[in-house]
GROMACS .gro file of C-alpha atoms in nm:
model
  451
    1SER     CA    1   4.528  -8.303  -3.799
    2MET     CA    2   4.267  -8.044  -3.703
    3SER     CA    3   4.179  -7.707  -3.856
    4ASP     CA    4   4.145  -7.399  -3.636
    5ASN     CA    5   3.897  -7.188  -3.831
    6LYS     CA    6   3.932  -6.888  -3.599
    7HIS     CA    7   4.299  -6.840  -3.687
    8ASN     CA    8   4.304  -7.026  -4.019
    9ARG     CA    9   4.557  -7.274  -3.882
   10THR     CA   10   4.592  -7.649  -3.909
   11TYR     CA   11   4.737  -7.840  -3.614
   12LEU     CA   12   4.867  -8.193  -3.574
   13ARG     CA   13   4.726  -8.374  -3.271
   14GLY     CA   14   4.861  -8.631  -3.026
   15PHE     CA   15   5.112  -8.589  -2.742
   16GLY     CA   16   5.462  -8.718  -2.816
   17ASN     CA   17   5.380  -8.852  -3.160
   18GLU     CA   18   5.618  -8.876  -3.453
   19PHE     CA   19   5.493  -8.612  -3.696
   20GLU     CA   20   5.592  -8.481  -4.035
   21SER     CA   21   5.487  -8.164  -4.215
   22GLU     CA   22   5.584  -7.975  -4.527
   23ALA     CA   23   5.484  -7.627  -4.636
   24LEU     CA   24   5.559  -7.711  -4.999
   25PRO     CA   25   5.481  -8.058  -5.138
   26GLY     CA   26   5.785  -8.270  -5.213
   27SER     CA   27   6.013  -8.094  -4.963
   28LEU     CA   28   6.067  -8.393  -4.731
   29PRO     CA   29   6.322  -8.655  -4.831
   30ARG     CA   30   6.180  -9.007  -4.839
   31GLY     CA   31   6.356  -9.314  -4.706
   32GLN     CA   32   6.639  -9.126  -4.535
   33ASN     CA   33   6.706  -8.816  -4.324
   34ASN     CA   34   7.017  -8.667  -4.478
   35PRO     CA   35   7.047  -8.735  -4.852
   36GLN     CA   36   7.341  -8.612  -5.058
   37ARG     CA   37   7.113  -8.347  -5.203
   38CYS     CA   38   6.786  -8.261  -5.027
   39PRO     CA   39   6.470  -8.192  -5.228
   40ARG     CA   40   6.431  -7.830  -5.346
   41GLY     CA   41   6.796  -7.761  -5.257
   42LEU     CA   42   6.720  -7.745  -4.883
   43TYR     CA   43   6.968  -7.805  -4.600
   44ALA     CA   44   6.907  -8.094  -4.356
   45GLU     CA   45   6.961  -8.016  -3.987
   46GLN     CA   46   6.893  -8.235  -3.684
   47LEU     CA   47   6.771  -8.080  -3.358
   48SER     CA   48   6.831  -8.312  -3.061
   49GLY     CA   49   6.626  -8.277  -2.742
   50SER     CA   50   6.802  -8.565  -2.566
   51SER     CA   51   7.133  -8.746  -2.580
   52PHE     CA   52   7.184  -8.968  -2.884
   53THR     CA   53   7.182  -9.277  -2.663
   54MET     CA   54   6.870  -9.199  -2.461
   55THR     CA   55   6.628  -9.494  -2.442
   56ARG     CA   56   6.400  -9.512  -2.745
   57SER     CA   57   6.085  -9.423  -2.550
   58LYS     CA   58   6.247  -9.097  -2.430
   59ASN     CA   59   6.464  -9.015  -2.730
   60LEU     CA   60   6.371  -8.675  -2.873
   61ARG     CA   61   6.488  -8.532  -3.203
   62SER     CA   62   6.355  -8.367  -3.516
   63TRP     CA   63   6.492  -8.319  -3.866
   64LEU     CA   64   6.442  -7.975  -4.020
   65TYR     CA   65   6.482  -7.888  -4.388
   66ARG     CA   66   6.576  -7.521  -4.425
   67THR     CA   67   6.655  -7.274  -4.700
   68MET     CA   68   6.974  -7.184  -4.511
   69PRO     CA   69   7.152  -7.367  -4.226
   70THR     CA   70   7.138  -7.224  -3.874
   71VAL     CA   71   7.516  -7.210  -3.839
   72ASP     CA   72   7.686  -6.894  -3.969
   73GLU     CA   73   7.997  -6.689  -3.912
   74GLU     CA   74   7.850  -6.439  -3.669
   75GLU     CA   75   7.944  -6.460  -3.300
   76PHE     CA   76   7.716  -6.429  -2.999
   77VAL     CA   77   7.799  -6.138  -2.770
   78GLN     CA   78   7.645  -6.063  -2.432
   79ASP     CA   79   7.346  -5.831  -2.462
   80ASP     CA   80   7.410  -5.469  -2.365
   81GLU     CA   81   7.062  -5.334  -2.443
   82ASP     CA   82   6.907  -5.427  -2.109
   83VAL     CA   83   6.638  -5.640  -2.275
   84PHE     CA   84   6.640  -5.874  -1.976
   85LYS     CA   85   6.659  -5.599  -1.713
   86HIS     CA   86   6.391  -5.769  -1.499
   87VAL     CA   87   6.519  -6.128  -1.545
   88ALA     CA   88   6.733  -6.291  -1.276
   89THR     CA   89   7.054  -6.447  -1.407
   90LYS     CA   90   7.114  -6.686  -1.116
   91TYR     CA   91   6.952  -6.792  -0.790
   92ASP     CA   92   7.224  -6.940  -0.570
   93HIS     CA   93   7.305  -6.600  -0.418
   94LEU     CA   94   6.941  -6.521  -0.326
   95ASP     CA   95   6.800  -6.567   0.023
   96GLY     CA   96   6.516  -6.809   0.081
   97ASN     CA   97   6.200  -6.695   0.258
   98PRO     CA   98   5.984  -6.939   0.460
   99ASN     CA   99   5.687  -6.701   0.485
  100GLN     CA  100   5.366  -6.732   0.289
  101LEU     CA  101   5.387  -6.481   0.002
  102ARG     CA  102   5.122  -6.339  -0.229
  103TRP     CA  103   5.109  -6.083  -0.508
  104LYS     CA  104   4.817  -5.882  -0.639
  105PRO     CA  105   4.767  -5.874  -1.017
  106ALA     CA  106   5.075  -5.739  -1.189
  107PRO     CA  107   5.019  -5.423  -1.396
  108LEU     CA  108   4.969  -5.449  -1.769
  109ALA     CA  109   5.228  -5.300  -2.004
  110PRO     CA  110   5.177  -4.923  -2.006
  111ASP     CA  111   4.986  -4.770  -2.297
  112GLY     CA  112   5.206  -4.575  -2.532
  113THR     CA  113   5.523  -4.762  -2.433
  114PRO     CA  114   5.609  -5.055  -2.665
  115VAL     CA  115   5.700  -5.361  -2.460
  116THR     CA  116   5.782  -5.694  -2.627
  117PHE     CA  117   5.750  -6.036  -2.467
  118LEU     CA  118   6.123  -6.048  -2.388
  119GLN     CA  119   6.122  -5.697  -2.243
  120GLY     CA  120   5.811  -5.776  -2.038
  121LEU     CA  121   5.950  -6.084  -1.864
  122TRP     CA  122   5.980  -6.041  -1.488
  123SER     CA  123   6.151  -6.295  -1.258
  124ILE     CA  124   5.954  -6.376  -0.945
  125ALA     CA  125   6.129  -6.685  -0.803
  126GLY     CA  126   6.366  -6.965  -0.891
  127ALA     CA  127   6.619  -7.222  -0.775
  128GLY     CA  128   6.907  -7.424  -0.910
  129ASP     CA  129   7.159  -7.375  -1.186
  130PRO     CA  130   7.088  -7.395  -1.561
  131SER     CA  131   7.452  -7.488  -1.631
  132ALA     CA  132   7.399  -7.805  -1.424
  133LYS     CA  133   7.057  -7.860  -1.586
  134LYS     CA  134   6.885  -7.866  -1.247
  135GLY     CA  135   6.624  -7.627  -1.113
  136VAL     CA  136   6.341  -7.402  -1.223
  137ALA     CA  137   6.263  -7.034  -1.276
  138ILE     CA  138   5.923  -6.864  -1.262
  139TYR     CA  139   5.831  -6.544  -1.443
  140MET     CA  140   5.539  -6.318  -1.507
  141TYR     CA  141   5.510  -6.123  -1.831
  142ALA     CA  142   5.327  -5.812  -1.951
  143CYS     CA  143   5.369  -5.702  -2.312
  144ASN     CA  144   5.188  -5.508  -2.583
  145THR     CA  145   5.412  -5.516  -2.892
  146SER     CA  146   5.519  -5.789  -3.133
  147MET     CA  147   5.882  -5.894  -3.134
  148LYS     CA  148   6.079  -5.816  -3.448
  149ASP     CA  149   6.371  -6.028  -3.332
  150ALA     CA  150   6.390  -6.399  -3.250
  151PHE     CA  151   6.477  -6.587  -2.932
  152TYR     CA  152   6.570  -6.932  -2.812
  153ASN     CA  153   6.649  -7.068  -2.469
  154SER     CA  154   6.951  -7.293  -2.418
  155ASP     CA  155   6.874  -7.328  -2.047
  156GLY     CA  156   6.552  -7.531  -2.053
  157ASP     CA  157   6.192  -7.579  -2.161
  158LEU     CA  158   5.944  -7.292  -2.135
  159LEU     CA  159   5.578  -7.336  -2.037
  160ILE     CA  160   5.371  -7.023  -2.106
  161VAL     CA  161   5.034  -6.961  -1.937
  162PRO     CA  162   4.842  -6.661  -2.083
  163GLN     CA  163   4.620  -6.487  -1.830
  164THR     CA  164   4.478  -6.211  -2.048
  165GLY     CA  165   4.534  -6.136  -2.414
  166SER     CA  166   4.643  -6.381  -2.682
  167LEU     CA  167   4.988  -6.463  -2.819
  168SER     CA  168   5.071  -6.569  -3.171
  169ILE     CA  169   5.398  -6.759  -3.146
  170ARG     CA  170   5.596  -6.816  -3.461
  171THR     CA  171   5.837  -7.107  -3.423
  172GLU     CA  172   6.078  -7.287  -3.652
  173PHE     CA  173   5.813  -7.559  -3.688
  174GLY     CA  174   5.517  -7.328  -3.761
  175GLN     CA  175   5.268  -7.103  -3.587
  176LEU     CA  176   5.090  -7.152  -3.250
  177ASP     CA  177   4.804  -6.922  -3.151
  178VAL     CA  178   4.766  -6.932  -2.772
  179GLU     CA  179   4.481  -6.769  -2.581
  180GLN     CA  180   4.347  -6.754  -2.227
  181ASN     CA  181   4.268  -7.106  -2.100
  182GLU     CA  182   4.542  -7.248  -2.322
  183ILE     CA  183   4.910  -7.314  -2.255
  184CYS     CA  184   5.205  -7.374  -2.479
  185VAL     CA  185   5.544  -7.539  -2.434
  186ILE     CA  186   5.856  -7.430  -2.624
  187PRO     CA  187   6.127  -7.693  -2.566
  188ARG     CA  188   6.491  -7.605  -2.512
  189GLY     CA  189   6.667  -7.466  -2.820
  190ILE     CA  190   6.367  -7.401  -3.045
  191VAL     CA  191   6.368  -7.052  -3.197
  192PHE     CA  192   6.050  -6.849  -3.162
  193ARG     CA  193   5.903  -6.500  -3.186
  194VAL     CA  194   5.599  -6.373  -2.995
  195GLU     CA  195   5.361  -6.163  -3.203
  196GLN     CA  196   5.046  -6.000  -3.069
  197GLN     CA  197   4.761  -5.766  -3.152
  198ASP     CA  198   4.674  -5.642  -2.804
  199SER     CA  199   4.806  -5.615  -2.450
  200ALA     CA  200   4.884  -5.949  -2.286
  201ARG     CA  201   4.976  -6.070  -1.938
  202GLY     CA  202   5.057  -6.413  -1.801
  203TYR     CA  203   5.300  -6.651  -1.637
  204MET     CA  204   5.596  -6.858  -1.755
  205LEU     CA  205   5.774  -7.157  -1.606
  206GLU     CA  206   6.126  -7.254  -1.708
  207SER     CA  207   6.249  -7.603  -1.627
  208PHE     CA  208   6.625  -7.648  -1.645
  209GLN     CA  209   6.586  -8.025  -1.618
  210GLY     CA  210   6.436  -8.278  -1.859
  211HIS     CA  211   6.122  -8.223  -2.064
  212PHE     CA  212   5.749  -8.207  -1.995
  213CYS     CA  213   5.559  -8.533  -2.027
  214LEU     CA  214   5.217  -8.667  -1.935
  215PRO     CA  215   5.191  -8.812  -1.583
  216ASP     CA  216   5.134  -9.185  -1.547
  217LEU     CA  217   4.769  -9.265  -1.477
  218GLY     CA  218   4.822  -9.573  -1.259
  219PRO     CA  219   4.493  -9.723  -1.140
  220ILE     CA  220   4.299  -9.441  -1.312
  221GLY     CA  221   4.346  -9.651  -1.624
  222SER     CA  222   4.390  -9.566  -1.991
  223ASN     CA  223   4.205  -9.233  -2.007
  224GLY     CA  224   4.161  -8.916  -1.808
  225LEU     CA  225   4.335  -8.598  -1.694
  226ALA     CA  226   4.507  -8.442  -1.998
  227ASN     CA  227   4.431  -8.677  -2.286
  228ALA     CA  228   4.710  -8.716  -2.541
  229ARG     CA  229   4.480  -8.652  -2.839
  230ASP     CA  230   4.410  -8.294  -2.723
  231PHE     CA  231   4.768  -8.166  -2.756
  232GLU     CA  232   4.824  -7.966  -3.074
  233TYR     CA  233   5.142  -7.919  -3.277
  234PRO     CA  234   5.212  -7.668  -3.557
  235THR     CA  235   5.232  -7.742  -3.927
  236ALA     CA  236   5.527  -7.625  -4.132
  237SER     CA  237   5.535  -7.266  -4.253
  238PHE     CA  238   5.822  -7.037  -4.342
  239GLU     CA  239   5.880  -6.671  -4.413
  240GLU     CA  240   6.062  -6.535  -4.716
  241VAL     CA  241   6.220  -6.215  -4.591
  242GLN     CA  242   6.550  -6.057  -4.680
  243GLY     CA  243   6.783  -5.875  -4.445
  244ASP     CA  244   6.939  -5.917  -4.105
  245VAL     CA  245   6.757  -6.058  -3.802
  246LYS     CA  246   6.873  -6.025  -3.442
  247ILE     CA  247   6.862  -6.355  -3.253
  248TYR     CA  248   6.871  -6.363  -2.872
  249ASN     CA  249   6.986  -6.668  -2.677
  250LYS     CA  250   6.948  -6.722  -2.304
  251PHE     CA  251   7.257  -6.920  -2.207
  252CYS     CA  252   7.361  -7.003  -1.848
  253GLY     CA  253   7.116  -6.743  -1.722
  254LYS     CA  254   7.249  -6.454  -1.930
  255LEU     CA  255   7.122  -6.306  -2.255
  256PHE     CA  256   7.338  -6.316  -2.566
  257LYS     CA  257   7.266  -6.185  -2.915
  258LYS     CA  258   7.392  -6.214  -3.268
  259ILE     CA  259   7.291  -6.099  -3.615
  260SER     CA  260   7.171  -6.359  -3.865
  261HIS     CA  261   7.173  -6.268  -4.233
  262HIS     CA  262   6.856  -6.466  -4.295
  263SER     CA  263   6.536  -6.543  -4.110
  264PRO     CA  264   6.554  -6.833  -3.862
  265PHE     CA  265   6.197  -6.919  -3.962
  266ASN     CA  266   6.308  -7.073  -4.289
  267VAL     CA  267   6.206  -7.436  -4.229
  268VAL     CA  268   6.010  -7.560  -4.530
  269ALA     CA  269   5.956  -7.914  -4.398
  270TRP     CA  270   6.029  -8.119  -4.089
  271HIS     CA  271   5.969  -8.455  -3.922
  272GLY     CA  272   6.030  -8.582  -3.570
  273ASN     CA  273   5.904  -8.576  -3.211
  274TYR     CA  274   6.090  -8.279  -3.056
  275LEU     CA  275   5.841  -8.000  -3.111
  276PRO     CA  276   5.656  -7.706  -2.957
  277PHE     CA  277   5.291  -7.765  -2.869
  278LYS     CA  278   4.982  -7.616  -2.711
  279TYR     CA  279   4.695  -7.749  -2.500
  280ASN     CA  280   4.347  -7.620  -2.420
  281LEU     CA  281   4.291  -7.649  -2.043
  282THR     CA  282   3.913  -7.675  -2.086
  283THR     CA  283   3.962  -8.024  -2.233
  284PHE     CA  284   4.114  -8.155  -1.907
  285CYS     CA  285   3.919  -8.457  -1.780
  286THR     CA  286   3.899  -8.386  -1.406
  287MET     CA  287   3.907  -8.665  -1.149
  288ASN     CA  288   3.770  -8.612  -0.799
  289THR     CA  289   3.641  -8.808  -0.500
  290VAL     CA  290   3.283  -8.935  -0.506
  291SER     CA  291   3.282  -9.049  -0.144
  292TYR     CA  292   3.482  -8.851   0.116
  293ASP     CA  293   3.797  -8.641   0.177
  294HIS     CA  294   3.971  -8.394  -0.049
  295PRO     CA  295   4.220  -8.570  -0.280
  296ASP     CA  296   4.580  -8.454  -0.303
  297PRO     CA  297   4.632  -8.186  -0.572
  298SER     CA  298   4.846  -8.426  -0.776
  299ILE     CA  299   4.516  -8.562  -0.913
  300PHE     CA  300   4.496  -8.241  -1.120
  301THR     CA  301   4.840  -8.272  -1.287
  302VAL     CA  302   4.849  -8.173  -1.656
  303LEU     CA  303   5.222  -8.206  -1.732
  304SER     CA  304   5.526  -8.318  -1.536
  305CYS     CA  305   5.905  -8.300  -1.559
  306PRO     CA  306   6.041  -8.609  -1.382
  307SER     CA  307   6.351  -8.594  -1.163
  308GLU     CA  308   6.611  -8.864  -1.111
  309THR     CA  309   6.416  -8.982  -0.804
  310ALA     CA  310   6.135  -9.219  -0.898
  311GLY     CA  311   5.798  -9.070  -0.809
  312GLU     CA  312   5.934  -8.720  -0.744
  313SER     CA  313   5.889  -8.453  -1.008
  314ALA     CA  314   6.138  -8.179  -1.077
  315VAL     CA  315   5.828  -7.971  -1.151
  316ASP     CA  316   5.457  -8.034  -1.217
  317PHE     CA  317   5.202  -7.814  -1.388
  318VAL     CA  318   4.869  -7.853  -1.206
  319ILE     CA  319   4.530  -7.687  -1.261
  320PHE     CA  320   4.221  -7.642  -1.042
  321PRO     CA  321   3.946  -7.643  -1.302
  322PRO     CA  322   3.566  -7.618  -1.278
  323ARG     CA  323   3.442  -7.943  -1.124
  324TRP     CA  324   3.169  -8.107  -0.920
  325MET     CA  325   3.236  -8.142  -0.546
  326VAL     CA  326   3.026  -8.416  -0.391
  327ALA     CA  327   3.232  -8.549  -0.097
  328GLU     CA  328   3.019  -8.630   0.210
  329ASP     CA  329   3.109  -8.533   0.569
  330THR     CA  330   3.418  -8.362   0.427
  331PHE     CA  331   3.595  -8.029   0.457
  332ARG     CA  332   3.580  -7.959   0.086
  333PRO     CA  333   3.829  -7.672   0.028
  334PRO     CA  334   4.198  -7.758  -0.005
  335TYR     CA  335   4.307  -7.871   0.340
  336PHE     CA  336   4.561  -7.708   0.574
  337HIS     CA  337   4.897  -7.827   0.458
  338ARG     CA  338   5.275  -7.832   0.504
  339ASN     CA  339   5.441  -7.968   0.195
  340TYR     CA  340   5.772  -8.124   0.092
  341MET     CA  341   5.727  -7.954  -0.247
  342SER     CA  342   5.720  -7.579  -0.311
  343GLU     CA  343   5.401  -7.438  -0.464
  344PHE     CA  344   5.365  -7.130  -0.684
  345MET     CA  345   5.004  -7.055  -0.773
  346GLY     CA  346   4.854  -6.825  -1.033
  347MET     CA  347   4.497  -6.729  -1.118
  348ILE     CA  348   4.394  -6.734  -1.483
  349SER     CA  349   4.033  -6.624  -1.435
  350GLY     CA  350   3.763  -6.585  -1.169
  351LYS     CA  351   3.835  -6.658  -0.805
  352TYR     CA  352   3.997  -6.934  -0.601
  353ASP     CA  353   3.778  -7.159  -0.388
  354ALA     CA  354   4.009  -7.159  -0.083
  355LYS     CA  355   4.087  -6.790  -0.023
  356VAL     CA  356   3.933  -6.446  -0.047
  357GLY     CA  357   4.144  -6.187  -0.229
  358PHE     CA  358   4.333  -6.417  -0.466
  359SER     CA  359   4.257  -6.239  -0.794
  360ALA     CA  360   4.304  -6.319  -1.162
  361GLY     CA  361   4.656  -6.212  -1.259
  362GLY     CA  362   4.783  -6.255  -0.903
  363ALA     CA  363   5.015  -6.516  -0.757
  364SER     CA  364   5.119  -6.685  -0.434
  365LEU     CA  365   5.422  -6.881  -0.315
  366HIS     CA  366   5.426  -7.141  -0.037
  367CYS     CA  367   5.771  -7.292  -0.010
  368CYS     CA  368   5.886  -7.623   0.133
  369MET     CA  369   5.725  -7.683   0.476
  370SER     CA  370   5.559  -7.339   0.486
  371ALA     CA  371   5.214  -7.392   0.639
  372HIS     CA  372   4.917  -7.276   0.431
  373GLY     CA  373   4.548  -7.335   0.388
  374PRO     CA  374   4.209  -7.167   0.358
  375ASP     CA  375   4.129  -6.837   0.529
  376ARG     CA  376   3.882  -6.796   0.815
  377GLU     CA  377   3.586  -6.701   0.597
  378THR     CA  378   3.633  -7.003   0.372
  379THR     CA  379   3.691  -7.233   0.670
  380GLU     CA  380   3.376  -7.127   0.854
  381ARG     CA  381   3.165  -7.150   0.541
  382ALA     CA  382   3.301  -7.498   0.462
  383GLU     CA  383   3.242  -7.626   0.816
  384GLU     CA  384   2.878  -7.520   0.806
  385ALA     CA  385   2.805  -7.605   0.443
  386GLU     CA  386   2.527  -7.842   0.349
  387MET     CA  387   2.679  -8.156   0.201
  388SER     CA  388   2.486  -8.144  -0.125
  389PRO     CA  389   2.659  -8.164  -0.465
  390VAL     CA  390   2.809  -7.829  -0.567
  391LYS     CA  391   2.959  -7.738  -0.902
  392PHE     CA  392   3.255  -7.504  -0.870
  393GLU     CA  393   3.280  -7.304  -1.191
  394ASP     CA  394   3.388  -6.963  -1.064
  395GLY     CA  395   3.751  -6.970  -1.172
  396LEU     CA  396   4.057  -7.143  -1.311
  397ALA     CA  397   4.374  -7.152  -1.102
  398PHE     CA  398   4.701  -7.332  -1.168
  399MET     CA  399   5.011  -7.437  -0.976
  400PHE     CA  400   5.379  -7.483  -1.057
  401GLU     CA  401   5.486  -7.743  -0.799
  402THR     CA  402   5.854  -7.821  -0.767
  403SER     CA  403   6.083  -8.027  -0.548
  404ALA     CA  404   6.325  -7.733  -0.547
  405ILE     CA  405   6.304  -7.474  -0.269
  406LEU     CA  406   6.206  -7.159  -0.455
  407LYS     CA  407   6.377  -6.831  -0.367
  408PRO     CA  408   6.189  -6.508  -0.439
  409THR     CA  409   6.376  -6.236  -0.623
  410PRO     CA  410   6.443  -5.899  -0.452
  411GLN     CA  411   6.213  -5.726  -0.699
  412ALA     CA  412   5.934  -5.971  -0.612
  413MET     CA  413   5.974  -5.890  -0.243
  414SER     CA  414   5.983  -5.512  -0.289
  415CYS     CA  415   5.737  -5.457  -0.576
  416PRO     CA  416   5.430  -5.238  -0.502
  417PHE     CA  417   5.185  -5.515  -0.592
  418ARG     CA  418   5.312  -5.761  -0.332
  419ASP     CA  419   5.029  -5.829  -0.086
  420THR     CA  420   5.202  -5.748   0.241
  421GLN     CA  421   4.883  -5.822   0.439
  422TYR     CA  422   4.856  -6.180   0.313
  423LYS     CA  423   5.020  -6.345   0.614
  424ALA     CA  424   4.791  -6.155   0.851
  425MET     CA  425   4.498  -6.340   0.695
  426TYR     CA  426   4.598  -6.649   0.894
  427ASN     CA  427   4.583  -6.460   1.225
  428THR     CA  428   4.202  -6.443   1.206
  429HIS     CA  429   4.148  -6.813   1.284
  430ASP     CA  430   3.998  -6.883   1.627
  431ASP     CA  431   4.082  -7.169   1.863
  432THR     CA  432   3.756  -7.363   1.831
  433SER     CA  433   3.888  -7.678   1.992
  434ASN     CA  434   3.695  -7.824   2.286
  435LEU     CA  435   3.963  -7.988   2.496
  436LYS     CA  436   3.870  -7.864   2.845
  437THR     CA  437   3.801  -8.133   3.105
  438SER     CA  438   3.619  -8.120   3.434
  439SER     CA  439   3.931  -8.188   3.639
  440PRO     CA  440   4.298  -8.116   3.577
  441GLN     CA  441   4.493  -8.398   3.418
  442LYS     CA  442   4.769  -8.554   3.624
  443HIS     CA  443   5.098  -8.594   3.444
  444THR     CA  444   5.354  -8.852   3.548
  445THR     CA  445   5.722  -8.776   3.507
  446PHE     CA  446   5.934  -9.069   3.406
  447SER     CA  447   6.305  -9.092   3.478
  448LEU     CA  448   6.559  -9.311   3.307
  449ILE     CA  449   6.812  -9.255   3.588
  450PRO     CA  450   6.804  -9.528   3.854
  451SER     CA  451   6.717  -9.402   4.201
   0.00000   0.00000   0.00000
C-alpha cells in the first residue's frame, strides 16, 4: 500500500493483484467467502467481471461485504430528465467519414450553470453494439458540479483521462482522486459518483468488449512501459447516510434510473481482483529507438483491450510522453501513415510534436485507411534538423486506437469548435521529388493476346 498525503488517501498497488481491504477491522470473513452469518451483520455479494468458467489467469471477481444488499424492490425506468442529452445511444445508423477530422478545445462548463459529470458527457465518435459486447465509444466531458446521484455502466469499461481540473471519484470499493496526467478505469458494473471542487474537462473511452490489461512486453523483457507496481487501487470506505439515492444505469446504450433506499457506497470490506484503479502517466517507462527510424506508436501502449484475433486489440490506450529523440539520419516526427486501425487523439497538455495547432483540450480522428501525417512546417523543420539528441518535453498527447471503424456523431461534425480548416493543412505540402530525367522514358506495351 501507499499513502497519498495530498489527499489523505491510502492506495493498494500492483496491476491485477488479489487485494483485500476493510474499513472496520474484523469485517472480512476468514477462510470462506459467504458464511452463514457475515461479521458485523454484513451481506456478502459477489461482483463478477468475467464468466464463472473463464480461465484462471483472466477470471475476474470480487466479494463485497455491505450494510445492505444491492438488490431491492425498485424497478429501473428509462430516464426522462435528459441527463444524457449529448450521449449517443447507438452507432449503427451513423454515417462513417473517411476525412481527417480535428476539433479545437471544447468549452468548459459555463460559470453559473451547474453541470455534473453525467450531464457534461458529450459523444464524439463510436462503433459497434454494446448489446453484442463489441465496439467502443469516445466522449469528451466538461463539468463543474459534484454528482449527488450514483451511476454504473452495464455496457463496458470506462477509461477517464482528465485534461484540466481534478476528479474525486467515490466507488463501491473506495475513493480515487484523479488529476491531470493521471487516468482511471472504472470496470463494467461498478457504481461510482464523480465529486469535484472546480471546473474539469477531459476525455473518456468506453470499451464494450473485454477489460483493460497490460500489453505483453515480448523481447522488451520483464520491465518497461507501464509497470504493474505503479497502478493504484482504492481502500475500503463507506458512507453512513440515510434517505433515498437515485442510481443511473447505462444499459444497451440508453440511460435508466431507479431510487435506492440506501447509499450504494455501503461496502465496509471487500476482497478480489475486479476493481477500479488509477495510474500516473508520468511513471511510464518510455522505450524509443537509439539507432534509426521512428518506431510504431504501439511502443507507447499503456493499456489494451484484446480482441478475439490474436495480436489485434479491440482498443489500445497509447501516450506520447516527454522523451529523448536520438535517431540518426531519420525523419523524427511521426511518419506519414495509412492505418488499419482507427486513431482518436487528444492533447492533455502542451503541444504535439507533429502538427501546429493541435491544442490541449482538442482532439483529432483519423479513421481506417485515412492518410495522415505531419504538416508542412513540421516536415520542413524535421528534414533540415541537425541530428543531435533532442529531449521533447513540450506536451503530453494520447491516443485511443481501435480496430473498429469509428463513426463521428452529428454533433461532433456540426459543433462550433470543429476545426474545419484542418484538412486544408495537408494542401500546403510541395512536390519536392526530383524524378526528371534528361530524356523521355520509353514505355513498352505488352499484350497477352496472340498476334
